[in-house]
C-alpha positions as MATLAB code, in Angstrom:
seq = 'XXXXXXXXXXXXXXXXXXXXXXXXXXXXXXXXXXXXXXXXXXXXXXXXXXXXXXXXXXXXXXXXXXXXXXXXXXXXXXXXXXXXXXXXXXXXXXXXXXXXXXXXXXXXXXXXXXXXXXXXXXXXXXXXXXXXXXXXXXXXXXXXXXXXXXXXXXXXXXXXXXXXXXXXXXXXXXXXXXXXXXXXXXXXXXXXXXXXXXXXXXXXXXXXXXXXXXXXXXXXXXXXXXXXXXXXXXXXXXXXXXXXXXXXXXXXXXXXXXXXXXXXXXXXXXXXXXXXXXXXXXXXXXXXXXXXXXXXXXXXXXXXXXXXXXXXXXXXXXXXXXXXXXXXXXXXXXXXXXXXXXXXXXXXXXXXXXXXXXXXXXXXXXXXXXXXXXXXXXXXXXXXXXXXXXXXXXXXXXXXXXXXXXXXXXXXX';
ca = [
      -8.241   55.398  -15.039;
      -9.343   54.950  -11.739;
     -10.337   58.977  -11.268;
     -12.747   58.585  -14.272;
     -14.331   55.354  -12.880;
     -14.354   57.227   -9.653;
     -16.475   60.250  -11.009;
     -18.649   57.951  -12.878;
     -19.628   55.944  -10.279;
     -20.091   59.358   -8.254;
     -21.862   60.837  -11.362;
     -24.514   57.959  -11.883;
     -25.325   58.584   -7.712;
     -26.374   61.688   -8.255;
     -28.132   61.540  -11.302;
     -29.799   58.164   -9.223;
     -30.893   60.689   -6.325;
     -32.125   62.981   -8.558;
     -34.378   60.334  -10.691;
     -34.986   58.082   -7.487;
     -36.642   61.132   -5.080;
     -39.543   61.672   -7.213;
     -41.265   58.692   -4.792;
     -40.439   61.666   -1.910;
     -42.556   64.223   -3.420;
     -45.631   63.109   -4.596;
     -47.577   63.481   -1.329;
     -45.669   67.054   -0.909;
     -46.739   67.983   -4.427;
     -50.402   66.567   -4.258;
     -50.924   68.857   -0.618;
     -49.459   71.874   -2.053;
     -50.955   72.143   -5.659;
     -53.949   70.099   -4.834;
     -53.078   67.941   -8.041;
     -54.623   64.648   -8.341;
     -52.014   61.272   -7.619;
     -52.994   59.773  -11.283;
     -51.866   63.666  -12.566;
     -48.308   63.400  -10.261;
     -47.627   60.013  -11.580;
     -48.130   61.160  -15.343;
     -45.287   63.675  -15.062;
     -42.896   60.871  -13.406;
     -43.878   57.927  -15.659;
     -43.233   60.548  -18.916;
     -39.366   61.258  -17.526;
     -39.116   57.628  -17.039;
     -40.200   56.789  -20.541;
     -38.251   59.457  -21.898;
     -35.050   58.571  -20.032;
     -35.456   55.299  -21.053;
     -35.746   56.209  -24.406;
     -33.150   58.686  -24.461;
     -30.634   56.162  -23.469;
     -29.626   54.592  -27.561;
     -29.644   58.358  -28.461;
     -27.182   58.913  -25.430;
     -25.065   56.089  -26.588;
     -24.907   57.524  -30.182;
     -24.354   61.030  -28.988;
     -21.136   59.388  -27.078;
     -19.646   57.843  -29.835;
     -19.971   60.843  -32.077;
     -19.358   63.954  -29.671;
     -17.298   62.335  -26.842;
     -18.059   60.502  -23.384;
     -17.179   63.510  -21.337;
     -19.144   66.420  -23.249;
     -22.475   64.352  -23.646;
     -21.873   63.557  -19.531;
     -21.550   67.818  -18.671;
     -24.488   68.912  -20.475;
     -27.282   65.922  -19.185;
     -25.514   66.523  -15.737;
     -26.608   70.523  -16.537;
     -30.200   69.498  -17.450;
     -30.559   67.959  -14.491;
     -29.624   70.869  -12.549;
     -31.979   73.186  -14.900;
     -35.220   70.947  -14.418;
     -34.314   71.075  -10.512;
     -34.004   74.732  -10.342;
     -37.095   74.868  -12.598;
     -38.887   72.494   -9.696;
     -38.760   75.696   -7.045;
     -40.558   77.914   -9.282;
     -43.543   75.590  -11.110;
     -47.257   76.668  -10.399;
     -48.701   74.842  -12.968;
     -49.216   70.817  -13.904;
     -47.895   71.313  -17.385;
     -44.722   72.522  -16.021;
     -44.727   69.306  -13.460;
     -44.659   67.184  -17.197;
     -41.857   69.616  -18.628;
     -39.329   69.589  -15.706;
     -40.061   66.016  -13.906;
     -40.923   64.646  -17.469;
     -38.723   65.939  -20.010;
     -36.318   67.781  -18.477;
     -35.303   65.446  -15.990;
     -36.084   62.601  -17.950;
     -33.813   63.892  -20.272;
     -30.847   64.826  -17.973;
     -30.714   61.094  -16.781;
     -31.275   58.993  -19.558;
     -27.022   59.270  -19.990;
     -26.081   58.051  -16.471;
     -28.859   55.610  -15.835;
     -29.094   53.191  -19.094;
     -25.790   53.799  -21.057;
     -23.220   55.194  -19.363;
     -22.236   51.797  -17.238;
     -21.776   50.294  -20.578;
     -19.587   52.895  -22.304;
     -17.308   53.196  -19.340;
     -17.165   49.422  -19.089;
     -16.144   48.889  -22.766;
     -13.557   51.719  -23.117;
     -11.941   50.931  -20.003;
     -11.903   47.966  -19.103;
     -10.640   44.564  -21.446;
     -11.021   42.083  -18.058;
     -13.882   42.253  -15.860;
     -16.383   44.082  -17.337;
     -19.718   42.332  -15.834;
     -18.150   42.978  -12.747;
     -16.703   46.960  -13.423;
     -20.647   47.012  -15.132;
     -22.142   45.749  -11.912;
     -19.990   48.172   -9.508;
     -21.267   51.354  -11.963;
     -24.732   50.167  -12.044;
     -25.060   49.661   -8.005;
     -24.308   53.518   -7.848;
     -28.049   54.350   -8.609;
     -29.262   52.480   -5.890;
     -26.367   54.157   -3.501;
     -27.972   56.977   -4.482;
     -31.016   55.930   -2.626;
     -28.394   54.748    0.244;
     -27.146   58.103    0.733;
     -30.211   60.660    0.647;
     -33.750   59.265    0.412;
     -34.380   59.635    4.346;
     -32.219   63.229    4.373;
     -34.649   63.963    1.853;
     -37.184   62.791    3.444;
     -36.429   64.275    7.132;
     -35.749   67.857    4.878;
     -39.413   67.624    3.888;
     -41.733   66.629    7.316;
     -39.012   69.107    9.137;
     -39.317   72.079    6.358;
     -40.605   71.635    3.212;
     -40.084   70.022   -0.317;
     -37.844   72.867   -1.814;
     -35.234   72.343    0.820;
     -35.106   68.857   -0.296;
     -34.703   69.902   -4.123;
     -32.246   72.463   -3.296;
     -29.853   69.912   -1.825;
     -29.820   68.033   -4.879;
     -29.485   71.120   -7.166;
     -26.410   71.694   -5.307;
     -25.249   68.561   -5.699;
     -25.878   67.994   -9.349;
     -24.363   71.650   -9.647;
     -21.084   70.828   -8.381;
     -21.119   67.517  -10.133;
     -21.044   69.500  -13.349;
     -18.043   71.308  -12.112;
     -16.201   67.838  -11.410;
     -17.484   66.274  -14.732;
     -16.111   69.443  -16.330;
     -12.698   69.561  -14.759;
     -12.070   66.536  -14.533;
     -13.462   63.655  -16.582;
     -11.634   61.990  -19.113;
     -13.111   60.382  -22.464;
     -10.353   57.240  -22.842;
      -7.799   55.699  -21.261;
      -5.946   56.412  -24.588;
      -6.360   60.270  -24.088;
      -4.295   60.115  -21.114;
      -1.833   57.600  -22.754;
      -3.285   54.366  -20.670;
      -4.246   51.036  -21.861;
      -7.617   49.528  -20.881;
      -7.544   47.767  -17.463;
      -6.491   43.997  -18.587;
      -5.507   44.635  -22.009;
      -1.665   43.544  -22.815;
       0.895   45.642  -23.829;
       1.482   44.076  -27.328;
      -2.292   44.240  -27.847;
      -3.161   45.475  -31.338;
      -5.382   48.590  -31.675;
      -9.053   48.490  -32.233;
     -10.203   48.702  -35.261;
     -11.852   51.458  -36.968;
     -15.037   51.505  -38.546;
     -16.760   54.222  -40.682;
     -19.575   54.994  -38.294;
     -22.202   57.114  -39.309;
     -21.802   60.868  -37.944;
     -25.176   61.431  -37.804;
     -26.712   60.186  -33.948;
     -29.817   59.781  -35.785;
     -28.956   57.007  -38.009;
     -27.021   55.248  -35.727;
     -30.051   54.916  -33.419;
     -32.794   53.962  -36.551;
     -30.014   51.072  -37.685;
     -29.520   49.838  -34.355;
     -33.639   49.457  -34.145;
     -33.935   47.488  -37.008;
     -31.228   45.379  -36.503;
     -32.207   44.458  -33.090;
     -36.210   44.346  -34.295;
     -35.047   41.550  -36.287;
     -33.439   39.595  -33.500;
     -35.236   36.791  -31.401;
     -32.689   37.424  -28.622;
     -33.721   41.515  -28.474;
     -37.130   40.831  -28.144;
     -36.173   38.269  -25.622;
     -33.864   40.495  -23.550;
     -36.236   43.756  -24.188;
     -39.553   42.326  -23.002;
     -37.754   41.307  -19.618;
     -36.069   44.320  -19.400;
     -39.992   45.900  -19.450;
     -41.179   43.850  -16.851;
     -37.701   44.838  -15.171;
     -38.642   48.756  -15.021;
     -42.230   47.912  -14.420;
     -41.215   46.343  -10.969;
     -38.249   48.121  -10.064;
     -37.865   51.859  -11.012;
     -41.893   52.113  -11.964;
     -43.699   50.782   -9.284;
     -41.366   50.272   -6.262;
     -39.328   53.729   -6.846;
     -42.473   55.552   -7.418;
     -44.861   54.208   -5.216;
     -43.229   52.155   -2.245;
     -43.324   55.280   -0.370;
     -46.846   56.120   -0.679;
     -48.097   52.514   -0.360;
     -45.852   52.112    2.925;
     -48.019   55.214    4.168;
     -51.277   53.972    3.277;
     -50.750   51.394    6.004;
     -49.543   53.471    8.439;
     -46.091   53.831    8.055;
     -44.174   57.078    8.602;
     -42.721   58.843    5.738;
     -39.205   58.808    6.859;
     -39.805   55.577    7.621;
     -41.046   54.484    4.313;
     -37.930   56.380    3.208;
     -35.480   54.681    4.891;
     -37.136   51.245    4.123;
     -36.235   52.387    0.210;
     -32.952   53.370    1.143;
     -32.200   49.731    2.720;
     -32.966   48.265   -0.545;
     -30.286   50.361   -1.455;
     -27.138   48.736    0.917;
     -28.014   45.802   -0.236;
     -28.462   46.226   -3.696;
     -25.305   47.919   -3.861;
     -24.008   43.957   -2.579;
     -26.340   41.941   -5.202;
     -25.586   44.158   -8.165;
     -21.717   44.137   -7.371;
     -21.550   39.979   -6.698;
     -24.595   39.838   -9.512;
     -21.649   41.277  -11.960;
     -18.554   39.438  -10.703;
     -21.158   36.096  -11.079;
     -21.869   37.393  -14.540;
     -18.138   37.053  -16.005;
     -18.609   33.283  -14.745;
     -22.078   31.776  -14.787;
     -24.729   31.532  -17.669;
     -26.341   34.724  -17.450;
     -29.537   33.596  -18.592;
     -29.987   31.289  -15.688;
     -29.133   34.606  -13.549;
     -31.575   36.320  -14.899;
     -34.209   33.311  -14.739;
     -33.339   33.175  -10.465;
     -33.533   36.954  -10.136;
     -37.194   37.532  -12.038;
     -38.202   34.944  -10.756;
     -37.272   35.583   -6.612;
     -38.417   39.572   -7.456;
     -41.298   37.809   -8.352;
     -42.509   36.224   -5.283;
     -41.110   38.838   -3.002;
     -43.586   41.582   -4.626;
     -46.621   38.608   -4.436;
     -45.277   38.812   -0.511;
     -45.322   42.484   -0.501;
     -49.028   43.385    0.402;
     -49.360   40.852    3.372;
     -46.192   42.405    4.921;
     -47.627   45.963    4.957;
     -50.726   44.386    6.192;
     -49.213   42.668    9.289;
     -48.322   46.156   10.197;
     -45.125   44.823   11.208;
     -41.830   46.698   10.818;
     -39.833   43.254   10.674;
     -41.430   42.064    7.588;
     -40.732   45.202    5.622;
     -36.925   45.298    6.490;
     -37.020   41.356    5.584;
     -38.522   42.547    2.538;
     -36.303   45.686    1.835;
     -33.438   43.466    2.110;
     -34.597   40.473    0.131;
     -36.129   42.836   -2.649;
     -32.561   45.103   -2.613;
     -30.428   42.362   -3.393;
     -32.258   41.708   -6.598;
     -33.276   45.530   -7.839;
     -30.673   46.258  -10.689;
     -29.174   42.494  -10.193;
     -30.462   41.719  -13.561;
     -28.156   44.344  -15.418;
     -25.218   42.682  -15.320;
     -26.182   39.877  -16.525;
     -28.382   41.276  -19.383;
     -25.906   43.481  -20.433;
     -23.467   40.557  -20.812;
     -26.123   38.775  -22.902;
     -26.625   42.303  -25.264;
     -23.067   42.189  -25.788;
     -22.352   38.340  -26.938;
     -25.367   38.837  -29.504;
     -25.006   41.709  -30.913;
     -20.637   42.585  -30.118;
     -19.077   45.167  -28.297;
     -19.063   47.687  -30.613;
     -23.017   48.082  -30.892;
     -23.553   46.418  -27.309;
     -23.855   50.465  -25.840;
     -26.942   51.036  -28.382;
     -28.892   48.060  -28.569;
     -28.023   47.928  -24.617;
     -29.670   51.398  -24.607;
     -32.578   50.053  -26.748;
     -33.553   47.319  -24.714;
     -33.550   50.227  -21.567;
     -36.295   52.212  -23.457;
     -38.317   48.770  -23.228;
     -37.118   48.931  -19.309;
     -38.381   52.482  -19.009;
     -41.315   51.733  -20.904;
     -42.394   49.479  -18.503;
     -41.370   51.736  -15.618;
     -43.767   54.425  -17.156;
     -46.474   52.061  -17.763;
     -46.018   51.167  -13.716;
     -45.651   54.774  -12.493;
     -48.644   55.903  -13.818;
     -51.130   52.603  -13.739;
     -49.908   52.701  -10.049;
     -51.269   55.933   -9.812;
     -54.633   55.309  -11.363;
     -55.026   51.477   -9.712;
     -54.868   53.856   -6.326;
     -57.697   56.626   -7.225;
     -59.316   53.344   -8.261;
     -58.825   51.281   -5.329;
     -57.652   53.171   -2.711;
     -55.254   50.870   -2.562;
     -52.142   49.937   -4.459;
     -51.922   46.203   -3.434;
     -53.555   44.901   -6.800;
     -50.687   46.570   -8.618;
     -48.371   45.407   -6.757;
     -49.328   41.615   -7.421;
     -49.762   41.967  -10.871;
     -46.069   43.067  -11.100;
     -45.178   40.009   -9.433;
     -47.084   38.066  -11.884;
     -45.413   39.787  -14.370;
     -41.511   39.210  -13.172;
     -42.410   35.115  -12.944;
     -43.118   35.662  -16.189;
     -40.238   37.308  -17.087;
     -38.113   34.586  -15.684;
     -39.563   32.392  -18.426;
     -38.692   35.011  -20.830;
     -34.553   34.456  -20.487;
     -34.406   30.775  -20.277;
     -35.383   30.300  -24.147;
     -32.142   32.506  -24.886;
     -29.159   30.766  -26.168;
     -27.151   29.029  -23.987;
     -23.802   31.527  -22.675;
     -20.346   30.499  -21.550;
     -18.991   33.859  -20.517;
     -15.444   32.092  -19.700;
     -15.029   30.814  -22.863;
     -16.772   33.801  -25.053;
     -14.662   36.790  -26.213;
     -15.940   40.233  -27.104;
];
């Protein structure tokens, strides 16, 4: 049990450096291929849409072909759109690799996987095993964002995306010789579950990923609570993964600030989100996660309002007050919305409409990525976006509080 958790949690870091050092290359990318900012930020807010949207298809594809298989061939995409990466020429083939490819190749480890793992391996603590998963994209950032970034002001950008294809490629290897699909496989009960527990029951699931995903739409479409949970979840990925992961860098240069720098400010967020999202899950199997979510949107919120008279005081204080008040909230809220996901809808179909309301998440993130883009060929400037997104998240806040009241102590799934 615990090597599978451990190459999950190692699995969703790498997939999280792959999707997370896109903010690295746009200024690399628009000096070499003279392509316009607005044109870079296309390409990255399609694979964020697309990886968002990929993620109930993931969770079907799991169910129906097995945790480990579906995990070996996006980790292989991944590594295919990166090799792709050292030999593009053309903007097109930016929007096939960055976009689909690599879109593609993540959607797995960053929306569903967290879930799946939780739910077939854990009975006790899942908002907090959820929380420890989810923190792993974000150590991503922890780990390589200023290597990456030092790789590309001391050489160039294809050093930087060769370390990565090496790491996703022997990733694959791992996930291939060594991943497991259950606890049950290798004769172990889910962490927490007694021995004189009765099986789980079986249900006569569709074989066909397809349907899976379309009945899992419509049942959530007709759910107050989806719309609820899915319309915060877009102004989630607007303000996280949209605007911050794509743009922080480039904004942090506009006033001055060094790349590596910018970098390392990005990879800050990432200790300490590694801390909120952990204590944000272990709070999640005790608290009403509504009221969770309501402080998180709502302190995200007024941190990004902060945001552009930071940068403008030119002083490197503020920004690593910022990185760390900003990191402790980043993925905070998945816990938490997960939990809700799963006490409307069950554990069984928690994974897909959990990967639905993602594709609102990375909806939103695409929507940011590329209005960031064209706000800055606009402006010269990306400060308007970035209040606007904190607009949004105090909206969001208001979003969660008309949910139902939760009890996770009392509340069995």
């Amino acid at each position: 049990m615990a090597s599978s958790s451990l190459i999950t949690f190692i699995s969703i870091i790498v997939a999280g450096i792959v999707r997370s050092s896109s903010g690295v290359f746009i200024e690399p990318f628009e000096a070499e291929f003279s392509w316009s900012r607005a044109n870079i930020s296309l390409a990255f807010a399609v694979g964020l849409f697309l990886y968002g949207l990929s993620g109930p298809f993931m969770a079907a594809f799991v169910e129906i072909f097995g945790l480990k298989r579906v995990m070996v061939y996006s980790m292989g995409l991944l590594a295919v759109g990166l090799l792709a990466t050292l030999y593009m020429k053309e903007q097109w083939q930016l929007i096939l690799i960055w976009g689909v490819l690599i879109g593609v190749g993540s959607g797995l480890f960053l929306t569903v996987l967290s879930t799946q793992v939780a739910n077939r391996w854990f009975s006790k603590h899942r908002g907090l095993a959820v929380g420890i998963l989810t923190a792993a994209t974000a150590t991503g950032q922890l780990v390589l964002l200023p290597v990456l970034a030092i790789l590309v002001e001391q050489y160039n950008w294809q050093a930087a995306i060769k370390l990565i294809l090496l790491l996703a490629i022997i990733m694959t290897v791992i996930l291939l010789l060594f991943m497991k699909d259950t606890p049950e496989s290798i004769q172990l009960k889910k962490y927490g579950e007694l021995s004189d527990s009765p099986p789980p029951p079986i249900h006569n699931l569709s074989k066909n990923p397809f349907v899976l995903v379309w009945n899992s739409l419509i049942e959530g479409l007709r759910s107050k609570a989806f719309w609820l949970l899915a319309g915060s979840f877009f102004i989630c990925g607007l303000s996280t993964s949209g605007l911050i992961g794509t743009h922080f860098i480039s904004y942090c240069m506009t006033f001055g600030f060094p790349l590596v720098v910018a970098a390392s400010m990005l990879s800050f967020m990432g200790i300490f989100d590694l801390i909120g999202t952990t204590l944000s899950g272990f709070l999640s199997d005790k608290i009403d996660n509504r009221w969770l979510l309501f402080c998180y949107y709502s302190l995200r919120g007024l941190s990004l309002l902060a945001l552009p008279f930071a940068l403008n005081s030119g002083s490197y204080t503020w920004l690593v007050v910022f990185s760390i008040f900003y990191g402790l909230d980043w993925i905070a809220t998945v816990p938490p919305t997960i939990g809700l996901a799963r006490r409307e809808f069950g554990i069984e179909k928690s994974a897909m409409m959990y990967g639905w309301i993602v594709a609102f998440h990375q909806l939103g993130a695409s929507f940011a990525a590329y209005a960031g883009g064209v706000i800055f060929d606009i402006f010269n400037s990306y400060s308007f976006a970035f209040m606007l997104a904190g607009g949004f998240c105090v909206l969001g806040s208001l979003f969660v509080i008309l949910l139902k009241k939760h009890d996770p102590k009392t509340e069995i799934y």
